Tab-separated table of C-alpha atoms and ligand atoms in Angstrom:
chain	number	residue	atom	x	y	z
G	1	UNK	CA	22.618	-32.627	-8.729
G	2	UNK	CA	21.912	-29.452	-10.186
G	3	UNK	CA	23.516	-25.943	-8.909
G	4	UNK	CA	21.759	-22.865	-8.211
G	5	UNK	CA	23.082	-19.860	-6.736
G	6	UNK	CA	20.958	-17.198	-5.261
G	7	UNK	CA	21.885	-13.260	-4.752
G	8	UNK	CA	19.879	-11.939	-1.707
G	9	UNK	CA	19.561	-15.153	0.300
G	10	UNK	CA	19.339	-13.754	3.582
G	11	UNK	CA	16.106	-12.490	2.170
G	12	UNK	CA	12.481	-12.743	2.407
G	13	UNK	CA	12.218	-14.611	-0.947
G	14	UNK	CA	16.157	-15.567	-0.702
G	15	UNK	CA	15.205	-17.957	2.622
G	16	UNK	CA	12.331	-19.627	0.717
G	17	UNK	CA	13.588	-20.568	-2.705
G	18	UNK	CA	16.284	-21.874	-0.886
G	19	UNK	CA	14.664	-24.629	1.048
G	20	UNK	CA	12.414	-24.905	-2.168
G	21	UNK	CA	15.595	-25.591	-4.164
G	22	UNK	CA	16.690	-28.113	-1.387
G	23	UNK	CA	13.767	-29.729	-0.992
G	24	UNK	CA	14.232	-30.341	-5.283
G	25	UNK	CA	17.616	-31.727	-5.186
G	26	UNK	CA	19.567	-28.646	-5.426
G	27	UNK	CA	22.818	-27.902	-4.198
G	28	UNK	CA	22.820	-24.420	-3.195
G	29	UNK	CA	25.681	-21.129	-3.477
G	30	UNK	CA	24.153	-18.215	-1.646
G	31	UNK	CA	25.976	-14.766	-1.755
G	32	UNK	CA	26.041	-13.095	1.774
G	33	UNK	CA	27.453	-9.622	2.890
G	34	UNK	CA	29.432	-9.418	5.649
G	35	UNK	CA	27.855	-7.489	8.955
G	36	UNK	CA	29.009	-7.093	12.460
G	37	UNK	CA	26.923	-9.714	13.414
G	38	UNK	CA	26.391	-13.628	11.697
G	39	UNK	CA	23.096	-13.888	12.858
G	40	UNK	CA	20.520	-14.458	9.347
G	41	UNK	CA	17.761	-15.372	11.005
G	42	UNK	CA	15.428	-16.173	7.666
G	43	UNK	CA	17.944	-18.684	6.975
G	44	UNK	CA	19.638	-19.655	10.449
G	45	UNK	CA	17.667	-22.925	10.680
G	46	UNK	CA	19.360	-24.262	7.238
G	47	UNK	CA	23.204	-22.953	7.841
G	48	UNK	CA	23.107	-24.682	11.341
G	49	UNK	CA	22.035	-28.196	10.491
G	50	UNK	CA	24.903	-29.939	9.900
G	51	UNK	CA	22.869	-32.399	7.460
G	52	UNK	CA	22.605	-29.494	5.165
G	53	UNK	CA	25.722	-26.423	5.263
G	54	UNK	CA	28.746	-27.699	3.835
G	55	UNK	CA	27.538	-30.377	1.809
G	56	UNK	CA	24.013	-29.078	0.025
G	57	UNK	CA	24.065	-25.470	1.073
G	58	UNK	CA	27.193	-22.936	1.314
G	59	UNK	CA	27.790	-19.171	1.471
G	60	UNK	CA	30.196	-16.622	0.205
G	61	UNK	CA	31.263	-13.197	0.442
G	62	UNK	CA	30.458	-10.722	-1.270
G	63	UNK	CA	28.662	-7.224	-2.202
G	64	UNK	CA	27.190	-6.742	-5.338
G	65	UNK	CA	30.000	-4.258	-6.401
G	66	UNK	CA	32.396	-6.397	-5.941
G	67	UNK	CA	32.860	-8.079	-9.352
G	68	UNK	CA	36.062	-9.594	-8.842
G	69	UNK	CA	34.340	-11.796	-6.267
G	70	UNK	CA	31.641	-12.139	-7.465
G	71	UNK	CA	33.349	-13.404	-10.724
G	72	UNK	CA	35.292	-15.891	-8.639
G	73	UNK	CA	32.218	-17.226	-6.962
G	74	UNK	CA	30.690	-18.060	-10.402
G	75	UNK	CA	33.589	-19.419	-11.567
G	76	UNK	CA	34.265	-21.870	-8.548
G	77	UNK	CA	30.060	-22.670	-7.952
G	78	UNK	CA	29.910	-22.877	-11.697
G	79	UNK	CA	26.047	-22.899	-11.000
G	80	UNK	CA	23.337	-24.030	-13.649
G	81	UNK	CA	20.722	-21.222	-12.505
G	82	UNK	CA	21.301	-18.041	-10.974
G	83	UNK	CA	18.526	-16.349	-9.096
G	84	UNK	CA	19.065	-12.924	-8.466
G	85	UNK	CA	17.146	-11.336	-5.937
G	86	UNK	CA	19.689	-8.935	-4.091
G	87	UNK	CA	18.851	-5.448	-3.739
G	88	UNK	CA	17.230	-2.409	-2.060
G	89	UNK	CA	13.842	-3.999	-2.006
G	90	UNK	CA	12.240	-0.561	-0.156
G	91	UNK	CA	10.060	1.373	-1.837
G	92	UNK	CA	9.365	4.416	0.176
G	93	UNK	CA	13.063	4.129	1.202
G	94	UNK	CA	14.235	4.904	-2.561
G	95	UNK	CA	13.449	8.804	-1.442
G	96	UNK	CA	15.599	8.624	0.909
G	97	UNK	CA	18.667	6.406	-0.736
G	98	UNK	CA	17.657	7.007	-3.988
G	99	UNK	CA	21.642	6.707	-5.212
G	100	UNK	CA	22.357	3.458	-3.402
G	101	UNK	CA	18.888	1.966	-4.358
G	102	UNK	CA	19.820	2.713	-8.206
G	103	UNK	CA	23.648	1.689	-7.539
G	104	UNK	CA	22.799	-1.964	-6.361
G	105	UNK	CA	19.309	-2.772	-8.411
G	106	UNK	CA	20.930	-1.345	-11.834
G	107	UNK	CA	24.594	-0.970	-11.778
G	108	UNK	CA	24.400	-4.144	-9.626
G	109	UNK	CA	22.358	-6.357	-12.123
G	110	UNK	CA	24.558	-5.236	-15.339
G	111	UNK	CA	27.687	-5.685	-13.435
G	112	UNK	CA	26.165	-9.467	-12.720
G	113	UNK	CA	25.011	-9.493	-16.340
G	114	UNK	CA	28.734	-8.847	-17.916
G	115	UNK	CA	29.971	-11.546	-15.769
G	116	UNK	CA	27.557	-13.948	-16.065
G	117	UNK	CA	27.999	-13.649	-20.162
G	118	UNK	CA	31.790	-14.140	-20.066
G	119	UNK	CA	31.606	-17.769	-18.382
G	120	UNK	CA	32.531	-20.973	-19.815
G	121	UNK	CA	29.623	-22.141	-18.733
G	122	UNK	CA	26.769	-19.223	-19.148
G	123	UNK	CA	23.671	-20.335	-16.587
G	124	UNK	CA	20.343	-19.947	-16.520
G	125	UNK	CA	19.363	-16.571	-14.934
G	126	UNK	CA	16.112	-15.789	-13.413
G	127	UNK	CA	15.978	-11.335	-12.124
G	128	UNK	CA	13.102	-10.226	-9.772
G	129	UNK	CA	11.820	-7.329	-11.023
G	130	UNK	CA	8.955	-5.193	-10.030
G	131	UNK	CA	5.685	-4.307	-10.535
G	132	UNK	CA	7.122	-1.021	-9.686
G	133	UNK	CA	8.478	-0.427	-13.218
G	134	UNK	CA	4.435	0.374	-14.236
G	135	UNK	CA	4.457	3.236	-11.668
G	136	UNK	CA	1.787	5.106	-12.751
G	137	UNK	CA	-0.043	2.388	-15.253
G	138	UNK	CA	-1.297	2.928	-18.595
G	139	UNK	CA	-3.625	0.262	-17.835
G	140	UNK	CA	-4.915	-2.133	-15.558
G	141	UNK	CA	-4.668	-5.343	-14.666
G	142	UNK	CA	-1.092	-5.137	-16.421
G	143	UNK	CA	0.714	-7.806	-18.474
G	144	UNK	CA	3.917	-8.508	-19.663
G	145	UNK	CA	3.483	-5.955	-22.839
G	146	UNK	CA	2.318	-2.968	-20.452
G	147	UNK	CA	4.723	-0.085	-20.685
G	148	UNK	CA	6.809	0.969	-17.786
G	149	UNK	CA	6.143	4.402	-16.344
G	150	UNK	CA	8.388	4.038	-13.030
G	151	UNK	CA	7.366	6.507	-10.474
G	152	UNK	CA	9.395	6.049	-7.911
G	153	UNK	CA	13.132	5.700	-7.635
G	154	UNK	CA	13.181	1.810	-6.560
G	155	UNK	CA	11.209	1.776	-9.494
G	156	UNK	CA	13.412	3.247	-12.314
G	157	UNK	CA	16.345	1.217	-10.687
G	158	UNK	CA	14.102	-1.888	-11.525
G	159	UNK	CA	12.909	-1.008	-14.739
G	160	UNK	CA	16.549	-0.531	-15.996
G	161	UNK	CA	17.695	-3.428	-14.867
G	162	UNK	CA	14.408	-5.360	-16.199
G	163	UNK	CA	15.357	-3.909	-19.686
G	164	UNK	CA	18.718	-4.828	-19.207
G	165	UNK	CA	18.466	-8.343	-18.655
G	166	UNK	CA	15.993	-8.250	-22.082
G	167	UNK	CA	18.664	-6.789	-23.652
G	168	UNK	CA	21.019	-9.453	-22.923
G	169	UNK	CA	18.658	-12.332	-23.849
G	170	UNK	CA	17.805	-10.757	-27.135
G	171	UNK	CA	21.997	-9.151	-27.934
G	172	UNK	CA	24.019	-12.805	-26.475
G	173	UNK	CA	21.429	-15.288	-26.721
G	174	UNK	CA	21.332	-15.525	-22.749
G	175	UNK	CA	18.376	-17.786	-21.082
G	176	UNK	CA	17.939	-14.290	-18.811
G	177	UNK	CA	14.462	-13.799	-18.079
G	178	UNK	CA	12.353	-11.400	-15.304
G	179	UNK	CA	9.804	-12.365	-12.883
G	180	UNK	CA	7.544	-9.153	-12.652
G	181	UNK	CA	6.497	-9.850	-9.143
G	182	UNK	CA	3.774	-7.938	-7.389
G	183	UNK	CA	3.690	-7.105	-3.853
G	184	UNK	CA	4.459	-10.552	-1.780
G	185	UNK	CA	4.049	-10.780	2.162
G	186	UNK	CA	5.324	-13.688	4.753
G	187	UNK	CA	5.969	-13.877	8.332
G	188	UNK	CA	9.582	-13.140	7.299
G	189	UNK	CA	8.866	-9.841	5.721
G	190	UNK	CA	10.903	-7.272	6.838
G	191	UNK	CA	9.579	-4.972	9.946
G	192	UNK	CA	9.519	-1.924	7.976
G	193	UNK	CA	6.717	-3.048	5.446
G	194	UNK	CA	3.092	-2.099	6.277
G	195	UNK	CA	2.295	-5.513	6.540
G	196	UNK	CA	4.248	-6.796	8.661
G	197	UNK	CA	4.568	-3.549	11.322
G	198	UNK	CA	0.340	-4.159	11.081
G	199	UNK	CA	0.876	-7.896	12.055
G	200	UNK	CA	3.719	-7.150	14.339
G	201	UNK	CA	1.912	-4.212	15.988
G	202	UNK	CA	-1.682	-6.761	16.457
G	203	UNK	CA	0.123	-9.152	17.975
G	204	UNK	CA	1.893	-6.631	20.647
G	205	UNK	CA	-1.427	-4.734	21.453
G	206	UNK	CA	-3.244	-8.783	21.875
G	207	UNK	CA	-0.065	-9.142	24.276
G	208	UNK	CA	-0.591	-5.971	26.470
G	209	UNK	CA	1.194	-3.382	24.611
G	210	UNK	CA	-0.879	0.278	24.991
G	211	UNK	CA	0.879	1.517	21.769
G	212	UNK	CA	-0.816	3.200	19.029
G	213	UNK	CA	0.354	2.254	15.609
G	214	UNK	CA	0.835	5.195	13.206
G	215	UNK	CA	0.379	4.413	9.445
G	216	UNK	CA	0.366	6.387	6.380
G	217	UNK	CA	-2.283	6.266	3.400
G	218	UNK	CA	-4.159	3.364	4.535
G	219	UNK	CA	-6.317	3.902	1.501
G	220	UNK	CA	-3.601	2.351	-0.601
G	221	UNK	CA	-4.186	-0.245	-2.724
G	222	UNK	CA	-1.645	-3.437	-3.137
G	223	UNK	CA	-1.654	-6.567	-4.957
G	224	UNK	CA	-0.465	-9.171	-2.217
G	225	UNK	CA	0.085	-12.422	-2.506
G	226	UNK	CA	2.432	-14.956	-0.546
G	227	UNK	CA	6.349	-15.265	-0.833
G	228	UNK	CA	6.680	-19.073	-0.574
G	229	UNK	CA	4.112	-18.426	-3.777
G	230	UNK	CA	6.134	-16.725	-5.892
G	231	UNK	CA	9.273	-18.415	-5.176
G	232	UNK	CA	7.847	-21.378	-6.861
G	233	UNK	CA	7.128	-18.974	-9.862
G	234	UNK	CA	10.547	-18.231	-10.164
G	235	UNK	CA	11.800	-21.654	-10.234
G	236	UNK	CA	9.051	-23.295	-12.563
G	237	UNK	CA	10.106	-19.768	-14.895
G	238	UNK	CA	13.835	-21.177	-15.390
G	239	UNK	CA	12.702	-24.956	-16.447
G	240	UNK	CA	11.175	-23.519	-19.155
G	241	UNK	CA	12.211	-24.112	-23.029
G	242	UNK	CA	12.598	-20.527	-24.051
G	243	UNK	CA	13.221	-17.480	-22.136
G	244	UNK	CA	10.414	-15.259	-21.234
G	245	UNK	CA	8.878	-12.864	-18.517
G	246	UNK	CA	5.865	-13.249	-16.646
G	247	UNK	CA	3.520	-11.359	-14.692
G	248	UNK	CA	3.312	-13.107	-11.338
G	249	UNK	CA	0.480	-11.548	-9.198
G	250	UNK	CA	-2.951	-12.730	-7.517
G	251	UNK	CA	-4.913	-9.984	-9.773
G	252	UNK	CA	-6.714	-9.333	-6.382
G	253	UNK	CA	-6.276	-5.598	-4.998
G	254	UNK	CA	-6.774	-4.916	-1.218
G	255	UNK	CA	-6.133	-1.634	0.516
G	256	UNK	CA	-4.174	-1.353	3.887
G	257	UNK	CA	-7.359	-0.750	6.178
G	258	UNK	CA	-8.381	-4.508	4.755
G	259	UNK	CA	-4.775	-5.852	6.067
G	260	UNK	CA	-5.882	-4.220	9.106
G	261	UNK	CA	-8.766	-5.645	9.483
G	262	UNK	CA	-7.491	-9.216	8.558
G	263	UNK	CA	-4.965	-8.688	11.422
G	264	UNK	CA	-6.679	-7.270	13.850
G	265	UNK	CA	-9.822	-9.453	13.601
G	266	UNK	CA	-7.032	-12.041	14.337
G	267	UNK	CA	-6.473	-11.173	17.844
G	268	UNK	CA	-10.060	-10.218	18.653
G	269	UNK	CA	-9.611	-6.261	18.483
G	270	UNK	CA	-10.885	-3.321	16.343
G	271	UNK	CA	-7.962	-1.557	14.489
G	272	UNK	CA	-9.929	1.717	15.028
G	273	UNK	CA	-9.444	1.452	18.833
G	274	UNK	CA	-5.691	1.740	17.904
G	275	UNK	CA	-4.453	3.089	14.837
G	276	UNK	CA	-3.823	6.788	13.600
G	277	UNK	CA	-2.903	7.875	9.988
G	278	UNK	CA	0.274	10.204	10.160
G	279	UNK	CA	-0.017	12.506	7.431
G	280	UNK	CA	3.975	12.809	7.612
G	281	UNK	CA	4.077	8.922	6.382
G	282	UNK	CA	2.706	9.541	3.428
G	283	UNK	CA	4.655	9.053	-0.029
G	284	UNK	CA	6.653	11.627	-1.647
G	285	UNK	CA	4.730	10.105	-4.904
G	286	UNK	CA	2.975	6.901	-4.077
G	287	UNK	CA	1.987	4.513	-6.987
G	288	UNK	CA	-1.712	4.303	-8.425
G	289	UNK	CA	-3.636	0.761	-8.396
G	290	UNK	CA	-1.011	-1.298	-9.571
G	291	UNK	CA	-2.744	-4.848	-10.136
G	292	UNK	CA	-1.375	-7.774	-12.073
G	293	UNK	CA	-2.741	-10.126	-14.769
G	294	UNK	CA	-0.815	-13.455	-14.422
G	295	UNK	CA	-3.053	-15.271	-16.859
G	296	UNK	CA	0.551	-15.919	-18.817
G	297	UNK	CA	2.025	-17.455	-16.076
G	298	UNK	CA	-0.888	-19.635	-15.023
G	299	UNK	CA	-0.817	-20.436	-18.736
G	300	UNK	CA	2.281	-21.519	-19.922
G	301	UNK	CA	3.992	-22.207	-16.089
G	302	UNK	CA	0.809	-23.889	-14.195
G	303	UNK	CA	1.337	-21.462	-11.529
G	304	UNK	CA	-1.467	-19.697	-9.415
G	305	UNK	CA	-1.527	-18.530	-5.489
G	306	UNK	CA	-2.307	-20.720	-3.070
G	307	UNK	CA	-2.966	-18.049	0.076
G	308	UNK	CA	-5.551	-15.743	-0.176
G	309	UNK	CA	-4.540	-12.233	2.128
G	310	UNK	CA	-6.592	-13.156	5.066
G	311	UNK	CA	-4.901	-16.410	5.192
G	312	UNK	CA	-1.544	-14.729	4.247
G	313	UNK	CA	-1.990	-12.544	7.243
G	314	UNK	CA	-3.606	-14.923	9.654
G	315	UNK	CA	-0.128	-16.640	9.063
G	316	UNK	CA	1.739	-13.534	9.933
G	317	UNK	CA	0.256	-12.345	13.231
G	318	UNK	CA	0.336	-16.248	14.128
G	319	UNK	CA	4.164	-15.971	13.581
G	320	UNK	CA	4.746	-12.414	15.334
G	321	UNK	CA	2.247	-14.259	18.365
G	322	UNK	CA	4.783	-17.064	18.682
G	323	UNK	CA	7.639	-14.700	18.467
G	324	UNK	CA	6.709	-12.695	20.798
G	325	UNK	CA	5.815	-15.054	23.183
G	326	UNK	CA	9.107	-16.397	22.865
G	327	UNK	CA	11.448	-13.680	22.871
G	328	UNK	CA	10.149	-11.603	26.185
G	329	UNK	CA	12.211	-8.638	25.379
G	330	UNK	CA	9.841	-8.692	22.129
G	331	UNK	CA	12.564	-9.112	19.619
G	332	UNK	CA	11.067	-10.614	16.402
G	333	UNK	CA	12.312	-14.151	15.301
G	334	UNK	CA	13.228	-13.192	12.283
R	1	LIG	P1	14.560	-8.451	1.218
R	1	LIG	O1	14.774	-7.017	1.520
R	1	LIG	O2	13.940	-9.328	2.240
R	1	LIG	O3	15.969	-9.099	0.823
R	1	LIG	C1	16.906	-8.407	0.025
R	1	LIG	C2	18.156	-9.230	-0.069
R	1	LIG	O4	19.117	-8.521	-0.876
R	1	LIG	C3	18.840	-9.485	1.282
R	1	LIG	O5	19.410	-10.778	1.269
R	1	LIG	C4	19.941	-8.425	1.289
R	1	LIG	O6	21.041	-8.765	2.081
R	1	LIG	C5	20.353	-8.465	-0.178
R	1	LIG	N1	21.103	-7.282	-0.602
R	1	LIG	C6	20.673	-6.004	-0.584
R	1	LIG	N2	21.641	-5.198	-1.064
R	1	LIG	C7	22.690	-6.001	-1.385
R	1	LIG	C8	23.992	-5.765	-1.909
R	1	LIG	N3	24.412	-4.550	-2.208
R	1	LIG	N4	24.825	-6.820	-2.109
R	1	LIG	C9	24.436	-8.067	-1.804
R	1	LIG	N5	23.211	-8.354	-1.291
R	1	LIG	C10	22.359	-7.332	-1.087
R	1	LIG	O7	13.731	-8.518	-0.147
R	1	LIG	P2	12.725	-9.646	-0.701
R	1	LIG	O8	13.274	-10.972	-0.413
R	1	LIG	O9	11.350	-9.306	-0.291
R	1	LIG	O10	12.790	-9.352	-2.257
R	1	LIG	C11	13.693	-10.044	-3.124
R	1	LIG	C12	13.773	-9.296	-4.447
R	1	LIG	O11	12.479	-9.202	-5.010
R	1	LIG	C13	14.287	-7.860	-4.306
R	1	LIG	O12	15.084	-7.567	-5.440
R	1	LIG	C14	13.012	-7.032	-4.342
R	1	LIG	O13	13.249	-5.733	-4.818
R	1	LIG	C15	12.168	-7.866	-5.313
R	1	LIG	N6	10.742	-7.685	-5.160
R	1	LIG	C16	10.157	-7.949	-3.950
R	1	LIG	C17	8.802	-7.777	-3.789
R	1	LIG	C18	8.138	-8.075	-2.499
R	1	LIG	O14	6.967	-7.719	-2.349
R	1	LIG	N7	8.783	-8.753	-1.572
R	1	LIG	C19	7.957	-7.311	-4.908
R	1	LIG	C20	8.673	-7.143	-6.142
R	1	LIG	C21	10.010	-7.310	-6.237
R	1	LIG	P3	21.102	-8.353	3.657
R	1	LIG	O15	20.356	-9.428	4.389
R	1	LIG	O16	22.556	-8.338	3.922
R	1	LIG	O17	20.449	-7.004	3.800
């Protein structure tokens, strides 16, 4: 049975690979920090089934500055792949954290990096990286030999640690490679994302709610694909004979009003009748166009996207429907 462990499994992407790993064979190490509350609702369904935590699927403690522990994880999971997704994953939020964000996505992915090289047994490690690091692009669609220009601070945080791992592949020989993911939606996408407060805000107003729903630019433009997607990226990336990055992107740019029109359309209503652009949302520095060419990946991996954005968000504001149909006091299901 092969081993994976997976930083950031409480996440968006975290949640998926997981049950994609399980539904492979895998036996599973997830690294969880402790809150005030064990709820994890992305990944609730799989730690409470009995058939599954304890025996395919288990969790430890730990904070991506704690090396100790996270050395003693490694040492006792002794997985064969690592997939590191743990991190600050907000971009506007780097303006406001900008220390933290760099402290966790850099400092946190070299700190895994030394460990990592010092086992007996060094695994396979797969890092999420960023579109982000192209910040301002010298071109466009970008590839994997693009330059970075981060413009953001979630973005130099990324690009350092994307650099990083190549440095480790190329200095130790590592099998350390970078998925350069572009923008990825779900229905477990986090409520601050425009996506997701556009679905969850559609399927309130469909429910009654007389809210208006403030956005920033909604002339920005995203490349958005679908999580369970790109998970599957990731994992095809590490069965690979020789480490490499990839691009992994839909090449497909769509700008916020489409996302609200997609959602919107969903429930029956017009998104004019109840959105208003808040000039005090707006990016410090927001990034250009930043679209991906993932020719490389379908290439050499056989990967492409399977959900197209109005299916993508069809999905979501079906999910935030049920949830809030569910939950009266409107709290989201996950
Ligand atoms: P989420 O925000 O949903 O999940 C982030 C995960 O990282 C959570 O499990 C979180 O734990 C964990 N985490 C954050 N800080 C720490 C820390 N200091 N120590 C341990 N764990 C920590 O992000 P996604 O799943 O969407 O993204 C996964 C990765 O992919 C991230 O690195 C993100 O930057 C990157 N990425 C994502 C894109 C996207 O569009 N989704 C695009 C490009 C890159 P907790 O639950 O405790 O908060």
């Amino acid at each position: 049975m092969p081993i994976a462990l997976i930083t950031g499994i409480t996440g968006q992407d975290g949640s998926y690979l997981t049950e994609l790993l399980l539904s492979k064979g895998y036996l599973v190490h997830g690294i969880v920090r402790r809150a005030s509350r064990t709820e994890r609702p992305r990944i609730d369904h799989l730690t409470l089934d009995g058939t599954i935590y304890g025996s395919r699927l288990f969790l430890h403690y730990a904070d991506l500055q704690d090396a100790t522990t996270l050395r003693r994880i490694m040492l006792k999971s002794a997985p064969d792949e690592v997939y590191h997704l743990a991190g600050q994953s907000h971009v506007g939020l780097s303006f406001e954290i900008p220390e933290s964000t760099c402290e966790f996505t850099a400092m946190g992915t070299l700190r895994l990096l030394e460990i990592l090289r010092d086992l007996p047994k060094v695994p396979r490690l797969l890092y999420v990286g960023s579109s982000e690091v192209f910040g301002n692009p010298v071109e466009s669609p970008q590839s994997e030999t693009t330059p970075f220009r981060p413009a953001t601070p979630y973005g130099v945080a990324k690009a350092f640690a994307v650099d990083m791992v190549r440095v480790y592949r190329q200095a130790f020989g590592m099998f350390a490679v970078n998925a350069l993911c572009y923008n990825h939606e779900s229905p477990r996408r986090g409520e601050s994302f425009v996506t997701r407060k556009i679905t969850r805000a559609a399927a309130r107003i469909k429910l009654g709610s007389k809210e208006t729903l403030k956005l920033g630019n909604i002339e920005s433009v995203r490349d958005w694909g679908f999580a369970g997607d790109y998970v599957d990226a990731m994992w095809r990336m590490l069965q690979q004979e020789t480490p490499e990055d990839f691009i992994i992107a839909t090449g497909r740019l769509s700008s916020v009003r489409q996302v609200l029109e997609y959602a919107f359309n969903a429930v029956g209503l017009r998104w004019q009748d109840h959105v208003q652009t808040d000039a005090g949302q707006f990016r410090a520095a927001d990034v250009q166009s930043l679209c991906g060419d993932a020719s490389k990946a379908r290439r050499i991996l056989g990967w492409q996207p399977t959900v197209d954005l109005v299916k993508l968000v069809e999905m979501m504001v079906e999910s935030d429907l049920a949830a809030l149909q569910t939950h009266s006091d409107g709290r989201p299901e996950n």
